[in-house]
Amino acid sequence: MWADTVLIVFISVCTALLGEGLTWLMVYRTEKYQKLKAEVEKQSKKLEKRKEAHGDSLDKQHKKKIEREEERLKNNNRDLSLVKMKSMFAIGFAFTALLSMFNSIFDGRVVARLPFVPISWIQGLSHRNLPGDDYTECSFIFLYILCTMSIRQNIQKMLGFAPSRTASKQSGSIFGPPPQQFK
Amino acid sequence: MSRQKVEKNGSAGKCELSVWCRAITANSEWPDKEEFLDVIYWARQAIGIVVGIVWGLIPLKGFVALLLFVLVNAGTTYVYFSNFQQVDEEEYGGAWELTKEGFMTSFAGFLVTWIIIYSGLHFD
């Protein structure tokens, strides 16, 4: 069982490195991406500084200027995600195939013992395709997801591929509006 | 990365310039917010792994252990930035922003090390 656990950690390190490598090959090293990224970063910093300098007491002219810059930043961000999207799709497909392969290899095998009983809506994941009712038994997919969550993000950060905080804070994400920070 | 850049650009011996040195010195100056957030982020990851190893060795089990991890993790970070470094939380968008910086990644790292050590030591 322990060999399986370590193997899964190794697999997720490899897939994270492979994913980042492929993304570097297809996206990060392209001139278009680098130009857009630098632009977005510059604009975000500028916008942040401007917001900081004027605070809440904005007159109309400044407000308009800021809005115009926000609009430009938004457009650049959209372009940036478009550049990323194509390769992300390709990598996504490749990884889904890989995942289903590993899934069938580790099918029905207990790869680790959890030191806690997961809450009911996670049990479906942590006990996937495992026989019996012992919910401290851990399936491949649960451990793999946990490993990926920690390893992938740390590798991204170490290699400097993670999006900068300023940019993501100023532009927000597709899941919600930007939080009002650094005021 | 900004951390490496600073270390390369500045002379390594000078404490004012090295991030490592400033991170372990109380009340350091942090002109670059990103740098301080990076320190918090990596400290969190280290805490996650260390706590994971300790909980696995003891072994601590159940939701008490999870809760204890959250408390240790958030508590240490809070004490670090508010008492040790005494930064102005508002500059970073409030204490909450600093407390949650890198939390999920650290939590995942903690779970992985905890599960590995626990399964390896107590079930094989």
mmCIF file of C-alpha atoms in Angstrom:
data_model
loop_
_atom_site.group_PDB
_atom_site.id
_atom_site.type_symbol
_atom_site.label_atom_id
_atom_site.label_comp_id
_atom_site.label_asym_id
_atom_site.label_seq_id
_atom_site.Cartn_x
_atom_site.Cartn_y
_atom_site.Cartn_z
ATOM 1 C CA MET A 1 0.000 0.000 0.000
ATOM 2 C CA TRP A 2 2.747 2.459 0.915
ATOM 3 C CA ALA A 3 4.493 1.841 -2.403
ATOM 4 C CA ASP A 4 1.255 2.847 -4.139
ATOM 5 C CA THR A 5 1.015 6.012 -2.061
ATOM 6 C CA VAL A 6 4.542 7.073 -2.937
ATOM 7 C CA LEU A 7 3.989 6.106 -6.569
ATOM 8 C CA ILE A 8 0.937 8.387 -6.735
ATOM 9 C CA VAL A 9 2.903 11.300 -5.301
ATOM 10 C CA PHE A 10 5.582 10.627 -7.904
ATOM 11 C CA ILE A 11 2.976 10.425 -10.668
ATOM 12 C CA SER A 12 1.465 13.741 -9.679
ATOM 13 C CA VAL A 13 4.891 15.423 -9.558
ATOM 14 C CA CYS A 14 5.581 14.069 -13.042
ATOM 15 C CA THR A 15 2.219 15.122 -14.452
ATOM 16 C CA ALA A 16 2.550 18.576 -12.899
ATOM 17 C CA LEU A 17 6.003 18.998 -14.428
ATOM 18 C CA LEU A 18 4.790 17.617 -17.738
ATOM 19 C CA GLY A 19 1.793 19.946 -17.716
ATOM 20 C CA GLU A 20 3.920 22.978 -16.944
ATOM 21 C CA GLY A 21 6.494 21.905 -19.525
ATOM 22 C CA LEU A 22 3.853 21.545 -22.211
ATOM 23 C CA THR A 23 2.269 24.855 -21.294
ATOM 24 C CA TRP A 24 5.681 26.486 -21.437
ATOM 25 C CA LEU A 25 6.251 24.976 -24.859
ATOM 26 C CA MET A 26 2.889 26.043 -26.196
ATOM 27 C CA VAL A 27 2.171 29.258 -24.293
ATOM 28 C CA TYR A 28 4.660 30.757 -21.870
ATOM 29 C CA ARG A 29 7.572 30.997 -24.264
ATOM 30 C CA THR A 30 5.577 32.584 -27.108
ATOM 31 C CA GLU A 31 6.237 36.238 -27.738
ATOM 32 C CA LYS A 32 2.555 37.084 -27.791
ATOM 33 C CA TYR A 33 2.004 35.690 -24.305
ATOM 34 C CA GLN A 34 5.039 37.369 -22.822
ATOM 35 C CA LYS A 35 4.099 40.706 -24.315
ATOM 36 C CA LEU A 36 0.524 40.461 -23.070
ATOM 37 C CA LYS A 37 1.609 39.330 -19.624
ATOM 38 C CA ALA A 38 4.050 42.197 -19.243
ATOM 39 C CA GLU A 39 1.380 44.604 -20.419
ATOM 40 C CA VAL A 40 -1.223 43.273 -17.989
ATOM 41 C CA GLU A 41 1.228 43.412 -15.113
ATOM 42 C CA LYS A 42 2.262 46.967 -15.925
ATOM 43 C CA GLN A 43 -1.313 48.122 -16.238
ATOM 44 C CA SER A 44 -2.397 46.408 -13.030
ATOM 45 C CA LYS A 45 0.388 48.064 -11.080
ATOM 46 C CA LYS A 46 -0.373 51.436 -12.586
ATOM 47 C CA LEU A 47 -4.058 51.099 -11.832
ATOM 48 C CA GLU A 48 -3.361 50.002 -8.295
ATOM 49 C CA LYS A 49 -1.086 52.952 -7.693
ATOM 50 C CA ARG A 50 -3.599 55.355 -9.160
ATOM 51 C CA LYS A 51 -6.376 53.949 -7.008
ATOM 52 C CA GLU A 52 -4.151 54.168 -3.964
ATOM 53 C CA ALA A 53 -3.146 57.739 -4.682
ATOM 54 C CA HIS A 54 -6.643 59.051 -5.134
ATOM 55 C CA GLY A 55 -8.433 56.870 -2.616
ATOM 56 C CA ASP A 56 -12.147 57.457 -2.332
ATOM 57 C CA SER A 57 -12.142 61.139 -3.090
ATOM 58 C CA LEU A 58 -12.252 60.774 -6.829
ATOM 59 C CA ASP A 59 -13.382 63.561 -9.043
ATOM 60 C CA LYS A 60 -15.152 62.731 -12.248
ATOM 61 C CA GLN A 61 -12.143 63.105 -14.479
ATOM 62 C CA HIS A 62 -10.051 60.698 -12.485
ATOM 63 C CA LYS A 63 -12.878 58.264 -12.215
ATOM 64 C CA LYS A 64 -13.265 58.249 -15.969
ATOM 65 C CA LYS A 65 -9.553 57.729 -16.475
ATOM 66 C CA ILE A 66 -9.530 54.815 -14.088
ATOM 67 C CA GLU A 67 -12.562 53.292 -15.749
ATOM 68 C CA ARG A 68 -10.902 53.581 -19.144
ATOM 69 C CA GLU A 69 -7.791 51.866 -17.843
ATOM 70 C CA GLU A 70 -9.838 49.157 -16.221
ATOM 71 C CA GLU A 71 -11.516 48.538 -19.545
ATOM 72 C CA ARG A 72 -8.165 48.238 -21.295
ATOM 73 C CA LEU A 73 -6.888 45.887 -18.628
ATOM 74 C CA LYS A 74 -9.977 43.758 -18.979
ATOM 75 C CA ASN A 75 -9.449 43.480 -22.728
ATOM 76 C CA ASN A 76 -5.820 42.532 -22.300
ATOM 77 C CA ASN A 77 -6.742 39.954 -19.710
ATOM 78 C CA ARG A 78 -9.288 38.462 -22.065
ATOM 79 C CA ASP A 79 -6.665 38.219 -24.800
ATOM 80 C CA LEU A 80 -4.309 36.572 -22.358
ATOM 81 C CA SER A 81 -6.834 33.909 -21.423
ATOM 82 C CA LEU A 82 -7.594 33.325 -25.103
ATOM 83 C CA VAL A 83 -3.903 32.685 -25.798
ATOM 84 C CA LYS A 84 -3.839 30.226 -22.915
ATOM 85 C CA MET A 85 -7.127 28.536 -23.721
ATOM 86 C CA LYS A 86 -6.204 26.519 -26.812
ATOM 87 C CA SER A 87 -3.246 24.793 -25.236
ATOM 88 C CA MET A 88 -5.137 24.336 -21.971
ATOM 89 C CA PHE A 89 -7.773 22.402 -23.873
ATOM 90 C CA ALA A 90 -5.177 20.208 -25.537
ATOM 91 C CA ILE A 91 -3.420 19.538 -22.251
ATOM 92 C CA GLY A 92 -6.762 18.968 -20.530
ATOM 93 C CA PHE A 93 -7.658 16.242 -23.004
ATOM 94 C CA ALA A 94 -4.276 14.563 -22.714
ATOM 95 C CA PHE A 95 -4.507 14.600 -18.937
ATOM 96 C CA THR A 96 -8.033 13.239 -18.852
ATOM 97 C CA ALA A 97 -6.786 10.298 -20.901
ATOM 98 C CA LEU A 98 -3.823 9.823 -18.569
ATOM 99 C CA LEU A 99 -6.062 10.050 -15.526
ATOM 100 C CA SER A 100 -8.460 7.412 -16.820
ATOM 101 C CA MET A 101 -5.489 5.156 -17.519
ATOM 102 C CA PHE A 102 -4.196 5.515 -13.947
ATOM 103 C CA ASN A 103 -7.737 5.135 -12.692
ATOM 104 C CA SER A 104 -8.042 1.743 -14.331
ATOM 105 C CA ILE A 105 -4.596 0.675 -13.066
ATOM 106 C CA PHE A 106 -5.481 1.549 -9.460
ATOM 107 C CA ASP A 107 -9.110 0.440 -9.769
ATOM 108 C CA GLY A 108 -10.393 -1.139 -6.562
ATOM 109 C CA ARG A 109 -7.058 -0.766 -4.782
ATOM 110 C CA VAL A 110 -6.689 0.855 -1.381
ATOM 111 C CA VAL A 111 -3.760 3.203 -1.874
ATOM 112 C CA ALA A 112 -3.674 4.752 1.589
ATOM 113 C CA ARG A 113 -5.375 4.869 4.974
ATOM 114 C CA LEU A 114 -6.932 8.149 5.968
ATOM 115 C CA PRO A 115 -6.386 9.259 9.542
ATOM 116 C CA PHE A 116 -9.926 10.685 9.539
ATOM 117 C CA VAL A 117 -13.344 9.771 8.173
ATOM 118 C CA PRO A 118 -14.179 12.202 5.372
ATOM 119 C CA ILE A 119 -17.507 14.021 5.393
ATOM 120 C CA SER A 120 -20.242 12.329 3.385
ATOM 121 C CA TRP A 121 -19.971 14.366 0.171
ATOM 122 C CA ILE A 122 -16.257 13.658 -0.087
ATOM 123 C CA GLN A 123 -16.693 9.945 0.637
ATOM 124 C CA GLY A 124 -17.824 9.406 -2.956
ATOM 125 C CA LEU A 125 -14.390 10.564 -4.051
ATOM 126 C CA SER A 126 -12.231 9.134 -1.293
ATOM 127 C CA HIS A 127 -13.906 5.719 -1.439
ATOM 128 C CA ARG A 128 -14.461 5.582 -5.199
ATOM 129 C CA ASN A 129 -14.632 2.049 -6.621
ATOM 130 C CA LEU A 130 -13.524 0.533 -3.336
ATOM 131 C CA PRO A 131 -15.366 -2.404 -1.807
ATOM 132 C CA GLY A 132 -16.592 -2.373 1.783
ATOM 133 C CA ASP A 133 -17.765 0.328 4.140
ATOM 134 C CA ASP A 134 -14.514 1.329 5.771
ATOM 135 C CA TYR A 135 -14.389 4.982 4.811
ATOM 136 C CA THR A 136 -10.852 5.477 6.070
ATOM 137 C CA GLU A 137 -9.676 3.561 3.017
ATOM 138 C CA CYS A 138 -8.488 5.949 0.354
ATOM 139 C CA SER A 139 -8.885 5.547 -3.385
ATOM 140 C CA PHE A 140 -6.424 6.661 -6.056
ATOM 141 C CA ILE A 141 -8.405 9.646 -7.251
ATOM 142 C CA PHE A 142 -8.654 11.348 -3.842
ATOM 143 C CA LEU A 143 -4.935 11.153 -3.137
ATOM 144 C CA TYR A 144 -4.122 12.204 -6.682
ATOM 145 C CA ILE A 145 -6.341 15.284 -6.440
ATOM 146 C CA LEU A 146 -4.782 16.280 -3.102
ATOM 147 C CA CYS A 147 -1.260 15.809 -4.481
ATOM 148 C CA THR A 148 -2.055 17.806 -7.579
ATOM 149 C CA MET A 149 -3.584 20.600 -5.511
ATOM 150 C CA SER A 150 -0.444 21.081 -3.499
ATOM 151 C CA ILE A 151 2.295 20.076 -5.919
ATOM 152 C CA ARG A 152 1.081 21.736 -9.099
ATOM 153 C CA GLN A 153 0.555 25.131 -7.553
ATOM 154 C CA ASN A 154 3.877 25.052 -5.750
ATOM 155 C CA ILE A 155 5.702 24.031 -8.910
ATOM 156 C CA GLN A 156 3.984 26.849 -10.803
ATOM 157 C CA LYS A 157 5.054 29.299 -8.159
ATOM 158 C CA MET A 158 8.598 28.000 -8.010
ATOM 159 C CA LEU A 159 9.000 28.256 -11.766
ATOM 160 C CA GLY A 160 7.418 31.701 -11.761
ATOM 161 C CA PHE A 161 4.476 30.712 -13.977
ATOM 162 C CA ALA A 162 1.780 31.508 -11.437
ATOM 163 C CA PRO A 163 -0.215 34.623 -12.302
ATOM 164 C CA SER A 164 0.863 37.615 -10.244
ATOM 165 C CA ARG A 165 -1.345 38.653 -7.362
ATOM 166 C CA THR A 166 -1.650 42.234 -8.519
ATOM 167 C CA ALA A 167 -2.938 41.192 -11.918
ATOM 168 C CA SER A 168 -5.441 38.704 -10.580
ATOM 169 C CA LYS A 169 -6.645 41.101 -7.917
ATOM 170 C CA GLN A 170 -7.183 43.975 -10.301
ATOM 171 C CA SER A 171 -8.914 41.926 -12.919
ATOM 172 C CA GLY A 172 -10.781 39.433 -10.775
ATOM 173 C CA SER A 173 -11.514 36.026 -12.181
ATOM 174 C CA ILE A 174 -14.207 34.500 -14.303
ATOM 175 C CA PHE A 175 -15.849 33.316 -11.116
ATOM 176 C CA GLY A 176 -16.456 36.695 -9.604
ATOM 177 C CA PRO A 177 -15.844 40.405 -9.587
ATOM 178 C CA PRO A 178 -12.502 41.740 -8.382
ATOM 179 C CA PRO A 179 -12.343 42.208 -4.636
ATOM 180 C CA GLN A 180 -11.761 45.759 -3.474
ATOM 181 C CA GLN A 181 -8.260 45.546 -2.141
ATOM 182 C CA PHE A 182 -5.236 47.751 -1.722
ATOM 183 C CA LYS A 183 -7.405 50.816 -1.316
ATOM 184 C CA MET B 1 11.105 35.192 -9.184
ATOM 185 C CA SER B 2 11.227 38.281 -7.083
ATOM 186 C CA ARG B 3 12.853 36.513 -4.170
ATOM 187 C CA GLN B 4 15.744 35.289 -6.248
ATOM 188 C CA LYS B 5 16.084 38.599 -8.029
ATOM 189 C CA VAL B 6 16.546 40.439 -4.791
ATOM 190 C CA GLU B 7 19.144 37.989 -3.634
ATOM 191 C CA LYS B 8 21.016 38.199 -6.890
ATOM 192 C CA ASN B 9 20.904 41.952 -7.200
ATOM 193 C CA GLY B 10 21.733 42.763 -3.637
ATOM 194 C CA SER B 11 24.897 41.587 -1.973
ATOM 195 C CA ALA B 12 24.077 38.386 -0.108
ATOM 196 C CA GLY B 13 25.782 39.483 3.083
ATOM 197 C CA LYS B 14 23.645 42.537 3.679
ATOM 198 C CA CYS B 15 20.687 41.791 5.849
ATOM 199 C CA GLU B 16 18.631 44.701 4.550
ATOM 200 C CA LEU B 17 18.477 43.195 1.098
ATOM 201 C CA SER B 18 18.096 39.457 1.505
ATOM 202 C CA VAL B 19 14.518 38.252 1.799
ATOM 203 C CA TRP B 20 15.527 35.309 3.976
ATOM 204 C CA CYS B 21 17.211 37.576 6.428
ATOM 205 C CA ARG B 22 14.333 40.030 6.557
ATOM 206 C CA ALA B 23 11.856 37.185 6.973
ATOM 207 C CA ILE B 24 13.518 36.074 10.205
ATOM 208 C CA THR B 25 14.236 39.550 11.525
ATOM 209 C CA ALA B 26 11.512 41.216 13.567
ATOM 210 C CA ASN B 27 9.886 44.398 12.272
ATOM 211 C CA SER B 28 11.563 44.308 8.863
ATOM 212 C CA GLU B 29 10.741 46.770 6.114
ATOM 213 C CA TRP B 30 8.693 45.347 3.251
ATOM 214 C CA PRO B 31 8.604 47.851 0.412
ATOM 215 C CA ASP B 32 7.361 45.200 -2.011
ATOM 216 C CA LYS B 33 4.036 43.726 -0.900
ATOM 217 C CA GLU B 34 4.417 40.735 -3.204
ATOM 218 C CA GLU B 35 7.637 39.796 -1.485
ATOM 219 C CA PHE B 36 6.050 39.695 1.950
ATOM 220 C CA LEU B 37 3.091 37.725 0.619
ATOM 221 C CA ASP B 38 5.574 35.256 -0.894
ATOM 222 C CA VAL B 39 7.244 34.848 2.489
ATOM 223 C CA ILE B 40 3.851 34.161 4.076
ATOM 224 C CA TYR B 41 3.001 31.718 1.276
ATOM 225 C CA TRP B 42 6.174 29.641 1.576
ATOM 226 C CA ALA B 43 6.125 29.732 5.370
ATOM 227 C CA ARG B 44 2.617 28.316 5.166
ATOM 228 C CA GLN B 45 3.735 25.474 2.901
ATOM 229 C CA ALA B 46 6.553 24.619 5.287
ATOM 230 C CA ILE B 47 4.179 24.669 8.278
ATOM 231 C CA GLY B 48 1.760 22.421 6.366
ATOM 232 C CA ILE B 49 4.416 19.797 5.678
ATOM 233 C CA VAL B 50 5.966 19.914 9.155
ATOM 234 C CA VAL B 51 2.579 19.667 10.898
ATOM 235 C CA GLY B 52 1.641 16.829 8.512
ATOM 236 C CA ILE B 53 4.761 14.886 9.479
ATOM 237 C CA VAL B 54 4.245 15.499 13.222
ATOM 238 C CA TRP B 55 0.529 14.563 13.154
ATOM 239 C CA GLY B 56 1.435 11.402 11.198
ATOM 240 C CA LEU B 57 4.156 10.388 13.636
ATOM 241 C CA ILE B 58 2.090 10.903 16.800
ATOM 242 C CA PRO B 59 -0.438 9.814 15.208
ATOM 243 C CA LEU B 60 -3.223 12.341 15.600
ATOM 244 C CA LYS B 61 -6.507 11.261 14.051
ATOM 245 C CA GLY B 62 -9.939 12.574 13.209
ATOM 246 C CA PHE B 63 -11.401 16.018 12.813
ATOM 247 C CA VAL B 64 -9.678 17.253 15.955
ATOM 248 C CA ALA B 65 -6.390 16.909 14.083
ATOM 249 C CA LEU B 66 -7.764 18.825 11.089
ATOM 250 C CA LEU B 67 -9.071 21.559 13.333
ATOM 251 C CA LEU B 68 -5.801 21.705 15.206
ATOM 252 C CA PHE B 69 -3.931 22.098 11.926
ATOM 253 C CA VAL B 70 -6.147 25.021 10.888
ATOM 254 C CA LEU B 71 -5.585 26.655 14.271
ATOM 255 C CA VAL B 72 -1.818 26.119 14.237
ATOM 256 C CA ASN B 73 -1.516 27.285 10.646
ATOM 257 C CA ALA B 74 -3.678 30.396 10.952
ATOM 258 C CA GLY B 75 -2.411 31.172 14.448
ATOM 259 C CA THR B 76 1.286 30.986 13.565
ATOM 260 C CA THR B 77 0.820 33.132 10.484
ATOM 261 C CA TYR B 78 -1.249 35.654 12.408
ATOM 262 C CA VAL B 79 1.308 35.931 15.196
ATOM 263 C CA TYR B 80 4.077 36.195 12.594
ATOM 264 C CA PHE B 81 2.653 39.111 10.654
ATOM 265 C CA SER B 82 0.955 40.984 13.473
ATOM 266 C CA ASN B 83 3.393 40.537 16.361
ATOM 267 C CA PHE B 84 6.738 39.592 14.833
ATOM 268 C CA GLN B 85 6.752 41.672 11.668
ATOM 269 C CA GLN B 86 4.084 44.144 12.801
ATOM 270 C CA VAL B 87 2.975 44.982 9.288
ATOM 271 C CA ASP B 88 -0.005 47.188 8.613
ATOM 272 C CA GLU B 89 -2.678 44.651 7.739
ATOM 273 C CA GLU B 90 -4.770 47.232 5.922
ATOM 274 C CA GLU B 91 -2.028 47.637 3.323
ATOM 275 C CA TYR B 92 -2.613 44.039 2.325
ATOM 276 C CA GLY B 93 -6.386 44.235 2.320
ATOM 277 C CA GLY B 94 -6.967 43.246 5.950
ATOM 278 C CA ALA B 95 -5.869 40.447 8.229
ATOM 279 C CA TRP B 96 -8.159 38.010 6.458
ATOM 280 C CA GLU B 97 -6.298 38.362 3.149
ATOM 281 C CA LEU B 98 -3.011 37.565 4.872
ATOM 282 C CA THR B 99 -4.515 34.721 6.882
ATOM 283 C CA LYS B 100 -5.868 32.993 3.781
ATOM 284 C CA GLU B 101 -2.789 33.566 1.583
ATOM 285 C CA GLY B 102 -1.758 30.127 0.314
ATOM 286 C CA PHE B 103 -4.006 28.374 2.823
ATOM 287 C CA MET B 104 -5.590 25.836 0.475
ATOM 288 C CA THR B 105 -2.267 24.728 -0.994
ATOM 289 C CA SER B 106 -0.822 24.395 2.478
ATOM 290 C CA PHE B 107 -3.877 22.410 3.595
ATOM 291 C CA ALA B 108 -3.507 20.024 0.654
ATOM 292 C CA GLY B 109 0.214 19.644 1.376
ATOM 293 C CA PHE B 110 -0.587 18.922 5.019
ATOM 294 C CA LEU B 111 -3.171 16.264 4.103
ATOM 295 C CA VAL B 112 -0.799 14.534 1.703
ATOM 296 C CA THR B 113 2.114 14.327 4.182
ATOM 297 C CA TRP B 114 -0.210 13.370 7.047
ATOM 298 C CA ILE B 115 -1.828 10.571 5.019
ATOM 299 C CA ILE B 116 1.505 9.279 3.668
ATOM 300 C CA ILE B 117 3.232 9.153 7.059
ATOM 301 C CA TYR B 118 0.154 7.742 8.796
ATOM 302 C CA SER B 119 -0.415 4.967 6.227
ATOM 303 C CA GLY B 120 3.283 4.151 6.024
ATOM 304 C CA LEU B 121 3.956 3.940 9.734
ATOM 305 C CA HIS B 122 0.759 2.491 11.099
ATOM 306 C CA PHE B 123 -0.638 0.247 8.365
ATOM 307 C CA ASP B 124 2.171 -1.461 6.483
#
